[in-house]
Short mmCIF file of C-alpha atoms in Angstrom, two decimals:
data_model
loop_
_atom_site.label_atom_id
_atom_site.label_comp_id
_atom_site.label_asym_id
_atom_site.label_seq_id
_atom_site.Cartn_x
_atom_site.Cartn_y
_atom_site.Cartn_z
CA MET A 24 18.31 -211.45 -202.19
CA ALA A 25 20.32 -212.47 -199.17
CA GLU A 26 19.13 -215.51 -197.45
CA LYS A 27 17.31 -214.59 -194.28
CA LYS A 28 18.42 -216.30 -191.13
CA PRO A 29 15.36 -218.09 -189.76
CA ARG A 30 14.16 -216.23 -186.66
CA ARG A 31 13.76 -218.40 -183.66
CA ARG A 32 10.38 -217.92 -182.11
CA VAL A 33 10.00 -216.43 -178.64
CA ILE A 34 8.62 -218.94 -176.14
CA HIS A 35 6.80 -216.35 -174.04
CA PRO A 36 6.00 -213.06 -175.83
CA TRP A 37 6.46 -209.95 -173.69
CA PRO A 38 2.74 -209.26 -173.05
CA LEU A 39 2.45 -212.73 -171.57
CA ARG A 40 5.53 -212.25 -169.37
CA LEU A 41 4.39 -208.82 -168.20
CA THR A 42 0.87 -209.93 -167.29
CA HIS A 43 2.25 -213.13 -165.73
CA TRP A 44 4.45 -211.30 -163.25
CA LEU A 45 1.96 -208.52 -162.50
CA ASN A 46 -0.60 -211.24 -161.89
CA ALA A 47 1.80 -213.05 -159.58
CA LEU A 48 2.19 -209.84 -157.54
CA ALA A 49 -1.57 -209.23 -157.50
CA ILE A 50 -2.32 -212.81 -156.43
CA VAL A 51 0.17 -212.76 -153.57
CA MET A 52 -1.22 -209.44 -152.31
CA MET A 53 -4.85 -210.47 -152.75
CA ILE A 54 -4.47 -213.87 -151.10
CA GLY A 55 -2.29 -212.55 -148.27
CA SER A 56 -4.70 -209.73 -147.43
CA GLY A 57 -7.70 -211.96 -148.11
CA TRP A 58 -6.52 -214.42 -145.47
CA GLN A 59 -6.37 -211.61 -142.92
CA ILE A 60 -9.91 -210.53 -143.90
CA TYR A 61 -11.06 -214.15 -143.59
CA ASP A 62 -9.63 -214.30 -140.07
CA ALA A 63 -11.94 -211.48 -138.91
CA SER A 64 -14.94 -213.77 -139.42
CA PRO A 65 -13.79 -217.28 -140.36
CA LEU A 66 -16.02 -219.47 -142.49
CA PHE A 67 -14.50 -222.68 -141.18
CA ALA A 68 -12.93 -223.95 -137.98
CA PHE A 69 -9.50 -222.55 -138.79
CA THR A 70 -7.76 -219.23 -139.27
CA PHE A 71 -4.64 -218.29 -141.20
CA PRO A 72 -1.57 -217.59 -139.06
CA PRO A 73 -0.90 -213.82 -138.94
CA LEU A 74 2.66 -214.51 -140.05
CA ILE A 75 1.50 -215.36 -143.56
CA THR A 76 -1.18 -212.67 -143.90
CA ILE A 77 -0.79 -209.16 -145.28
CA GLY A 78 -1.97 -206.22 -143.17
CA GLN A 79 -1.69 -206.39 -139.41
CA TRP A 80 -5.35 -205.69 -138.77
CA LEU A 81 -8.60 -205.91 -140.70
CA GLY A 82 -8.60 -202.29 -141.87
CA ALA A 83 -5.12 -202.62 -143.33
CA ALA A 84 -5.94 -205.92 -145.00
CA ILE A 85 -9.07 -204.49 -146.61
CA ALA A 86 -7.13 -201.45 -147.82
CA TRP A 87 -4.52 -203.70 -149.49
CA HIS A 88 -7.22 -205.99 -150.87
CA LEU A 89 -9.30 -203.19 -152.39
CA ALA A 90 -6.17 -201.51 -153.76
CA PHE A 91 -4.71 -204.57 -155.49
CA MET A 92 -8.06 -205.74 -156.84
CA TRP A 93 -7.62 -203.10 -159.53
CA LEU A 94 -4.29 -204.59 -160.59
CA LEU A 95 -5.75 -208.11 -160.61
CA VAL A 96 -8.75 -207.10 -162.71
CA PHE A 97 -7.10 -204.77 -165.20
CA ASN A 98 -4.08 -206.98 -165.66
CA GLY A 99 -6.45 -209.91 -166.13
CA LEU A 100 -8.43 -208.00 -168.75
CA VAL A 101 -5.23 -207.14 -170.64
CA TYR A 102 -4.26 -210.82 -170.55
CA PHE A 103 -7.64 -212.00 -171.85
CA ILE A 104 -7.77 -209.40 -174.62
CA TRP A 105 -4.18 -210.08 -175.66
CA SER A 106 -4.70 -213.84 -175.56
CA ALA A 107 -7.83 -213.66 -177.67
CA ALA A 108 -6.26 -211.28 -180.18
CA SER A 109 -2.91 -213.06 -180.49
CA GLY A 110 -4.25 -216.58 -180.71
CA HIS A 111 -2.59 -217.55 -177.42
CA PHE A 112 -5.82 -219.21 -176.28
CA ALA A 113 -5.53 -221.69 -179.17
CA LYS A 114 -2.65 -223.32 -177.28
CA PHE A 115 -5.15 -224.62 -174.71
CA PHE A 116 -7.01 -226.63 -177.37
CA PRO A 117 -7.78 -229.30 -178.44
CA LEU A 118 -8.36 -230.86 -175.06
CA SER A 119 -10.03 -234.20 -174.34
CA PRO A 120 -10.55 -236.15 -171.12
CA ARG A 121 -8.68 -239.05 -172.70
CA ALA A 122 -5.64 -236.88 -173.37
CA VAL A 123 -5.75 -235.49 -169.84
CA TRP A 124 -5.81 -239.00 -168.40
CA ARG A 125 -2.98 -240.14 -170.69
CA ASP A 126 -0.74 -237.21 -169.77
CA PHE A 127 -1.69 -237.35 -166.11
CA THR A 128 -0.70 -241.00 -165.74
CA ALA A 129 2.45 -240.34 -167.75
CA ALA A 130 3.33 -237.44 -165.47
CA LEU A 131 2.82 -239.53 -162.34
CA THR A 132 5.25 -242.12 -163.67
CA PHE A 133 7.69 -239.38 -164.78
CA LYS A 134 7.26 -240.39 -168.41
CA LEU A 135 5.86 -237.05 -169.56
CA PRO A 136 8.59 -235.03 -171.27
CA HIS A 137 8.55 -231.22 -171.15
CA GLN A 138 8.11 -229.88 -174.70
CA THR A 139 9.11 -226.25 -174.92
CA GLY A 140 6.29 -224.04 -176.09
CA VAL A 141 3.72 -226.83 -176.13
CA TYR A 142 1.25 -227.47 -173.33
CA ASN A 143 0.46 -231.05 -172.42
CA ALA A 144 -3.15 -231.94 -171.72
CA VAL A 145 -2.79 -231.67 -167.92
CA GLN A 146 -1.26 -228.22 -168.30
CA LYS A 147 -4.08 -227.16 -170.60
CA LEU A 148 -6.65 -228.32 -168.08
CA LEU A 149 -4.88 -226.63 -165.16
CA TYR A 150 -4.46 -223.34 -167.03
CA LEU A 151 -8.10 -223.30 -168.17
CA GLY A 152 -9.16 -224.22 -164.66
CA VAL A 153 -7.20 -221.45 -162.99
CA LEU A 154 -8.46 -218.92 -165.57
CA PHE A 155 -11.99 -220.02 -164.72
CA ALA A 156 -11.23 -219.69 -160.99
CA GLY A 157 -9.90 -216.20 -161.75
CA VAL A 158 -13.18 -215.19 -163.36
CA VAL A 159 -15.13 -216.71 -160.46
CA ILE A 160 -13.02 -214.98 -157.81
CA VAL A 161 -13.53 -211.58 -159.43
CA ILE A 162 -17.29 -212.04 -159.81
CA SER A 163 -17.74 -213.32 -156.26
CA GLY A 164 -15.43 -210.59 -154.95
CA LEU A 165 -17.52 -207.90 -156.63
CA ALA A 166 -20.62 -209.58 -155.17
CA ILE A 167 -19.19 -209.32 -151.66
CA TRP A 168 -17.91 -205.77 -152.16
CA LYS A 169 -21.13 -204.33 -153.64
CA PRO A 170 -24.00 -206.76 -153.01
CA VAL A 171 -26.62 -204.02 -153.43
CA GLN A 172 -25.37 -202.12 -156.47
CA LEU A 173 -23.89 -205.20 -158.18
CA TRP A 174 -26.78 -207.44 -157.12
CA PHE A 175 -26.59 -209.43 -160.38
CA PHE A 176 -23.14 -210.74 -159.41
CA CYS A 177 -24.52 -211.53 -155.97
CA ASP A 178 -27.44 -213.44 -157.50
CA LEU A 179 -25.04 -215.26 -159.81
CA CYS A 180 -23.16 -216.55 -156.75
CA GLY A 181 -26.36 -217.64 -155.04
CA GLY A 182 -26.67 -214.66 -152.69
CA TYR A 183 -24.38 -212.77 -150.35
CA VAL A 184 -23.81 -215.61 -147.90
CA ALA A 185 -22.96 -218.10 -150.65
CA ALA A 186 -20.71 -215.54 -152.38
CA ARG A 187 -18.26 -215.63 -149.46
CA TYR A 188 -17.96 -219.41 -149.84
CA VAL A 189 -17.62 -219.15 -153.62
CA HIS A 190 -14.88 -216.55 -153.11
CA PHE A 191 -13.12 -218.79 -150.59
CA PHE A 192 -13.16 -221.89 -152.78
CA ALA A 193 -12.00 -219.94 -155.83
CA MET A 194 -9.11 -218.71 -153.67
CA ALA A 195 -8.40 -222.30 -152.60
CA ALA A 196 -8.33 -223.39 -156.25
CA ILE A 197 -5.94 -220.58 -157.18
CA ALA A 198 -3.72 -221.23 -154.15
CA GLY A 199 -3.67 -224.93 -155.06
CA PHE A 200 -2.71 -224.11 -158.63
CA PHE A 201 -0.02 -221.77 -157.32
CA ALA A 202 1.47 -224.56 -155.20
CA VAL A 203 1.48 -227.10 -158.05
CA HIS A 204 2.84 -224.44 -160.42
CA LEU A 205 5.77 -223.64 -158.11
CA LEU A 206 6.42 -227.35 -157.54
CA LEU A 207 6.59 -228.04 -161.27
CA VAL A 208 8.91 -225.07 -161.84
CA ALA A 209 11.13 -226.43 -159.06
CA MET A 210 11.16 -229.83 -160.79
CA VAL A 211 11.86 -228.39 -164.26
CA PRO A 212 13.82 -225.21 -163.46
CA LYS A 213 14.74 -224.54 -167.09
CA VAL A 214 11.21 -223.21 -167.66
CA LEU A 215 11.81 -220.24 -165.36
CA PRO A 216 14.31 -218.10 -167.35
CA PRO A 217 12.10 -217.93 -170.48
CA MET A 218 9.30 -216.46 -168.37
CA ILE A 219 11.70 -213.61 -167.56
CA THR A 220 13.67 -213.18 -170.80
CA GLY A 221 11.17 -214.60 -173.26
CA GLY A 222 13.53 -217.38 -174.33
CA ARG A 223 13.88 -218.78 -177.81
CA MET A 224 12.54 -222.02 -179.26
CA GLU A 225 15.25 -224.55 -179.88
CA PRO A 226 16.04 -224.59 -183.60
CA MET B 4 -12.02 -180.56 -148.76
CA LYS B 5 -10.89 -183.94 -147.65
CA ASN B 6 -8.45 -183.70 -144.84
CA ILE B 7 -5.03 -184.65 -146.12
CA ASN B 8 -3.98 -186.15 -142.82
CA ARG B 9 -7.23 -187.78 -141.97
CA ARG B 10 -5.89 -191.25 -142.30
CA SER B 11 -2.20 -190.85 -142.07
CA MET B 12 -1.90 -192.12 -138.51
CA LEU B 13 -4.14 -195.01 -139.20
CA PHE B 14 -2.46 -195.88 -142.39
CA ARG B 15 0.86 -195.79 -140.68
CA ALA B 16 -0.37 -198.45 -138.30
CA MET B 17 -1.79 -200.38 -141.22
CA ALA B 18 1.31 -200.00 -143.27
CA LEU B 19 3.42 -201.20 -140.39
CA GLY B 20 1.39 -204.35 -140.37
CA ALA B 21 1.63 -204.77 -144.08
CA VAL B 22 5.30 -204.11 -144.17
CA SER B 23 6.06 -206.79 -141.68
CA THR B 24 5.47 -209.06 -144.65
CA LEU B 25 6.87 -206.68 -147.26
CA PRO B 26 10.61 -206.57 -146.82
CA GLY B 27 12.41 -203.51 -148.08
CA CYS B 28 10.03 -200.89 -146.69
CA ASP B 29 10.88 -198.80 -143.69
CA TYR B 30 8.30 -197.19 -141.38
CA GLU B 31 10.47 -195.91 -138.63
CA ASP B 32 10.04 -192.17 -139.19
CA PRO B 33 6.48 -191.20 -138.27
CA ALA B 34 6.99 -187.59 -139.37
CA HIS B 35 7.10 -188.67 -142.98
CA PRO B 36 4.24 -190.72 -144.38
CA ASP B 37 5.77 -193.58 -146.25
CA ILE B 38 4.96 -194.70 -149.73
CA ALA B 39 2.64 -197.52 -148.61
CA ASP B 40 0.64 -194.99 -146.53
CA LYS B 41 0.23 -192.69 -149.50
CA PHE B 42 -0.56 -195.53 -151.84
CA LEU B 43 -3.31 -197.01 -149.66
CA HIS B 44 -4.72 -193.56 -148.93
CA ALA B 45 -4.90 -192.71 -152.63
CA MET B 46 -6.46 -196.04 -153.55
CA SER B 47 -9.08 -195.72 -150.81
CA ALA B 48 -9.99 -192.22 -152.05
CA TRP B 49 -10.24 -193.65 -155.57
CA ASN B 50 -12.51 -196.42 -154.28
CA ASP B 51 -14.70 -193.74 -152.64
CA ARG B 52 -15.11 -192.06 -156.01
CA VAL B 53 -15.83 -195.32 -157.83
CA GLN B 54 -18.51 -196.22 -155.29
CA GLU B 55 -20.09 -192.77 -155.52
CA ALA B 56 -20.26 -193.23 -159.29
CA LEU B 57 -21.69 -196.76 -158.94
CA PHE B 58 -24.35 -195.65 -156.45
CA ASP B 59 -27.84 -195.81 -157.91
CA PRO B 60 -30.34 -194.06 -155.60
CA HIS B 61 -33.13 -196.31 -156.89
CA THR B 62 -31.43 -199.66 -156.24
CA LEU B 63 -32.79 -201.09 -153.02
CA ALA B 64 -31.05 -203.34 -150.53
CA PRO B 65 -32.69 -206.78 -150.27
CA THR B 66 -35.50 -207.14 -147.75
CA PHE B 67 -36.42 -210.26 -145.82
CA ARG B 68 -39.37 -212.02 -144.21
CA ALA B 69 -40.12 -211.76 -140.50
CA GLU B 70 -39.08 -215.38 -139.87
CA GLN B 71 -35.62 -214.66 -141.28
CA ILE B 72 -34.82 -212.15 -138.54
CA THR B 73 -31.70 -213.08 -136.54
CA ASN B 74 -32.66 -214.09 -133.03
CA PRO B 75 -31.19 -213.23 -130.60
CA PRO B 76 -29.81 -210.06 -132.15
CA ARG B 77 -26.05 -209.58 -132.14
CA PHE B 78 -24.52 -206.70 -130.20
CA ASN B 79 -21.44 -205.07 -131.67
CA ALA B 80 -19.41 -201.99 -130.74
CA PHE B 81 -15.84 -201.04 -129.94
CA TYR B 82 -16.63 -201.74 -126.27
CA ASP B 83 -18.41 -204.38 -124.20
CA ILE B 84 -22.21 -204.46 -124.09
CA SER B 85 -22.16 -203.32 -120.44
CA GLN B 86 -20.51 -200.08 -121.55
CA ALA B 87 -23.30 -199.11 -123.97
CA PRO B 88 -24.31 -195.49 -123.30
CA VAL B 89 -27.65 -194.95 -121.57
CA VAL B 90 -29.41 -191.80 -122.76
CA ASP B 91 -32.45 -190.52 -120.84
CA PRO B 92 -35.26 -190.53 -123.41
CA ALA B 93 -37.16 -187.84 -121.47
CA THR B 94 -34.40 -185.23 -121.74
CA TYR B 95 -33.01 -186.40 -125.07
CA ARG B 96 -32.58 -183.75 -127.75
CA LEU B 97 -31.25 -184.38 -131.22
CA GLU B 98 -29.04 -181.38 -131.97
CA LEU B 99 -28.69 -180.12 -135.52
CA GLY B 100 -25.80 -178.27 -137.09
CA GLY B 101 -24.27 -177.12 -140.35
CA GLN B 102 -26.18 -176.23 -143.50
CA ILE B 103 -29.67 -176.55 -142.00
CA GLN B 104 -32.31 -173.78 -141.92
CA ASP B 105 -34.15 -174.85 -138.77
CA LYS B 106 -31.66 -176.05 -136.21
CA SER B 107 -34.14 -176.41 -133.34
CA PRO B 108 -33.33 -179.57 -131.38
CA TRP B 109 -35.73 -182.49 -131.66
CA THR B 110 -37.27 -184.38 -128.77
CA LEU B 111 -37.91 -188.09 -129.03
CA ALA B 112 -41.67 -187.44 -128.95
CA ALA B 113 -41.39 -185.05 -131.90
CA LEU B 114 -39.38 -187.63 -133.88
CA ASN B 115 -41.94 -190.30 -133.05
CA ALA B 116 -44.72 -188.02 -134.31
CA LEU B 117 -43.23 -187.95 -137.83
CA ALA B 118 -44.31 -190.45 -140.50
CA GLN B 119 -42.49 -193.73 -139.89
CA THR B 120 -41.36 -196.54 -142.15
CA SER B 121 -40.17 -200.02 -141.28
CA GLN B 122 -37.77 -202.43 -142.96
CA ILE B 123 -36.45 -205.95 -142.49
CA THR B 124 -32.94 -205.72 -143.89
CA ARG B 125 -29.52 -207.23 -143.47
CA LEU B 126 -26.78 -205.50 -141.53
CA THR B 127 -23.41 -206.62 -142.85
CA CYS B 128 -20.35 -206.06 -140.70
CA VAL B 129 -17.05 -205.13 -142.27
CA GLU B 130 -15.74 -208.26 -140.55
CA GLY B 131 -17.93 -210.43 -142.74
CA TRP B 132 -20.73 -211.58 -140.43
CA ARG B 133 -24.26 -210.30 -140.87
CA VAL B 134 -27.60 -210.21 -139.11
CA ILE B 135 -31.13 -209.60 -140.29
CA GLY B 136 -33.27 -207.24 -138.23
CA GLU B 137 -36.34 -205.09 -138.32
CA TRP B 138 -35.94 -201.36 -137.87
CA GLU B 139 -38.55 -198.64 -137.85
CA GLY B 140 -38.10 -194.90 -137.99
CA VAL B 141 -38.12 -191.69 -139.96
CA PRO B 142 -36.72 -191.68 -143.50
CA LEU B 143 -33.61 -189.50 -143.26
CA GLY B 144 -34.43 -187.83 -146.58
CA ASP B 145 -37.85 -186.74 -145.26
CA PHE B 146 -36.24 -185.44 -142.09
CA LEU B 147 -33.52 -183.52 -143.93
CA ARG B 148 -36.09 -181.83 -146.17
CA ARG B 149 -38.31 -181.02 -143.19
CA ILE B 150 -35.53 -179.23 -141.30
CA GLY B 151 -34.50 -177.33 -144.42
CA ALA B 152 -31.16 -179.07 -144.88
CA ASP B 153 -29.13 -178.05 -147.92
CA THR B 154 -29.25 -181.38 -149.76
CA THR B 155 -26.71 -180.15 -152.26
CA CYS B 156 -24.07 -180.49 -149.53
CA ARG B 157 -21.77 -183.47 -149.76
CA TYR B 158 -21.96 -184.97 -146.27
CA VAL B 159 -24.27 -185.77 -143.40
CA SER B 160 -22.36 -186.36 -140.18
CA PHE B 161 -23.34 -187.96 -136.88
CA LYS B 162 -21.96 -187.69 -133.35
CA CYS B 163 -22.93 -190.28 -130.79
CA ALA B 164 -23.33 -190.53 -127.01
CA ASP B 165 -20.37 -192.94 -126.77
CA GLY B 166 -17.91 -190.75 -128.64
CA TYR B 167 -18.41 -192.64 -131.89
CA TYR B 168 -18.86 -190.56 -135.01
CA SER B 169 -19.38 -191.21 -138.69
CA SER B 170 -20.51 -189.56 -141.88
CA ILE B 171 -22.21 -190.50 -145.13
CA ASP B 172 -22.54 -189.04 -148.61
CA MET B 173 -25.70 -187.04 -149.40
CA PRO B 174 -27.04 -189.38 -152.13
CA SER B 175 -26.90 -192.30 -149.66
CA ALA B 176 -28.54 -190.11 -146.99
CA LEU B 177 -31.46 -189.48 -149.35
CA HIS B 178 -31.83 -193.16 -150.27
CA PRO B 179 -35.38 -194.36 -149.42
CA GLN B 180 -34.10 -197.12 -147.11
CA THR B 181 -31.90 -194.78 -145.05
CA ILE B 182 -33.75 -194.06 -141.82
CA LEU B 183 -33.31 -192.49 -138.41
CA ALA B 184 -34.38 -195.63 -136.58
CA LEU B 185 -36.35 -195.32 -133.35
CA LYS B 186 -37.46 -198.93 -133.03
CA PHE B 187 -35.75 -202.30 -133.36
CA LEU B 188 -37.68 -205.58 -133.53
CA GLY B 189 -40.94 -203.80 -132.89
CA ALA B 190 -39.94 -202.03 -129.67
CA PRO B 191 -38.13 -198.76 -128.90
CA LEU B 192 -34.35 -199.09 -129.30
CA THR B 193 -32.46 -200.32 -126.24
CA PRO B 194 -29.03 -198.91 -125.28
CA PRO B 195 -26.93 -201.73 -126.80
CA PHE B 196 -28.74 -201.32 -130.10
CA GLY B 197 -28.51 -197.56 -130.31
CA ALA B 198 -31.19 -195.97 -128.12
CA PRO B 199 -32.73 -193.55 -128.50
CA VAL B 200 -31.94 -192.83 -132.18
CA ARG B 201 -29.61 -194.61 -134.59
CA LEU B 202 -28.93 -194.47 -138.29
CA ARG B 203 -30.03 -197.51 -140.24
CA ILE B 204 -28.57 -197.54 -143.74
CA PRO B 205 -28.76 -200.96 -145.40
CA THR B 206 -26.78 -199.79 -148.43
CA LYS B 207 -23.65 -199.46 -146.29
CA LEU B 208 -21.59 -201.64 -143.96
CA GLY B 209 -22.50 -201.91 -140.28
CA PHE B 210 -19.99 -199.38 -138.98
CA LYS B 211 -21.72 -196.72 -141.12
CA ASN B 212 -24.84 -197.17 -138.95
CA PRO B 213 -23.99 -194.98 -135.91
CA LYS B 214 -25.95 -195.58 -132.71
CA SER B 215 -27.21 -193.25 -129.96
CA ILE B 216 -26.97 -190.20 -132.21
CA MET B 217 -26.78 -186.90 -130.32
CA GLN B 218 -25.85 -184.54 -133.16
CA LEU B 219 -26.58 -184.47 -136.87
CA ALA B 220 -24.91 -182.00 -139.22
CA VAL B 221 -24.98 -181.25 -142.93
CA THR B 222 -21.69 -180.05 -144.31
CA ASN B 223 -19.28 -179.83 -147.21
CA ILE B 224 -16.28 -180.32 -144.93
CA TYR B 225 -15.21 -183.96 -144.80
CA PRO B 226 -16.21 -185.18 -141.33
CA GLY B 227 -14.47 -188.57 -141.31
CA GLY B 228 -15.46 -191.17 -138.78
CA TYR B 229 -14.24 -193.25 -135.87
CA TRP B 230 -13.23 -196.25 -137.99
CA GLU B 231 -12.81 -194.32 -141.21
CA ASP B 232 -10.06 -192.25 -139.59
CA GLN B 233 -8.31 -195.49 -138.68
CA GLY B 234 -8.22 -196.71 -142.24
CA TYR B 235 -11.54 -198.29 -143.12
CA ASN B 236 -12.78 -197.14 -146.50
CA TRP B 237 -15.00 -194.08 -146.01
CA PHE B 238 -17.79 -194.80 -148.51
CA SER B 239 -18.07 -198.50 -147.55
CA GLY B 240 -21.25 -198.88 -149.53
CA SER B 241 -22.68 -202.18 -150.53
#
């Protein structure tokens, strides 16, 4: 039998790449329109500049928001199901506070090398955190959208008034992740092409 | 049938706004609805259907205690409070139209003579703010049955003294907390808060609670609404 050439493993399988980019689109649309919705009745003493919001008035922003929520949710469900079925979630574990601290201090002193296909402890924590924020933002969003019919989500958030704050802070967490994520990609640009092409593990 | 063009103008305006941040789209030809228009229109219609399916006629909106009532109450309309229409209660007649057996107009006294119900509920504005108030009036379901309305029709529509108009789905109209309110905070409605008759429907957003109602109709023809025609989601249920 002919000797088989060892196949190099794909760094990012196609379901991960597809859901990643669809999620990126959904997040930009949801946050951009969400900021415009926020501006109609701000929770805090600031508003988002219209230049960086989506939809020129409240009605448009809500229409975009309630259109793209379907992409966010269904794409998210596909990601969760695929990750559970494929074993992708195993890459986030094991995770210990000690390891997070070790990798965090190493990263701050630029001593943390990028290992292709392996998540360091800080990455694991950030990814788990943003996934959690994603679940929270969907639940609180449903609570705000349908507080009567989906009252259990509203109760889970501590009531309608609290749900708006929960939704806001989940957005802030996701936006913060987004900023750090883009910064890290800018610092280690070689990680970008594999998220488009899939890439191959170095032999 | 839902009017194909009911939102196209509105959505054009909306889309224009959206596109200012979405390079690559062009909205310069108003004769041809663009792809963003059509997309938002279709998604909003889909969201109407989802909400109709989610609607449970037995799920009640939360109620509150008297001390939780927002004081002073908050006025809101598409005009200043000084512009609120003043309707003479003595000559007021609620006109009825559409699929209704007895279309005789109703005086305020006749409406007040019907069995009343009161509620302390939260009115949530599409903008995000909310107030808690106490409303008292005639359950719309009771009223519709009394006038021989065809409750198999899809819509109940309202036309107001200030030119505002809106419409709701029949299941929401028959919900026990949906009332033709005659009183607010224990006293007859005042002009800024919808005198002499307003719809109070705590299972929908504030703009689905038309004030100073002059005409009520039951119909299968999509009636739209003042804000709905500008792009707000029609069902807008909570």
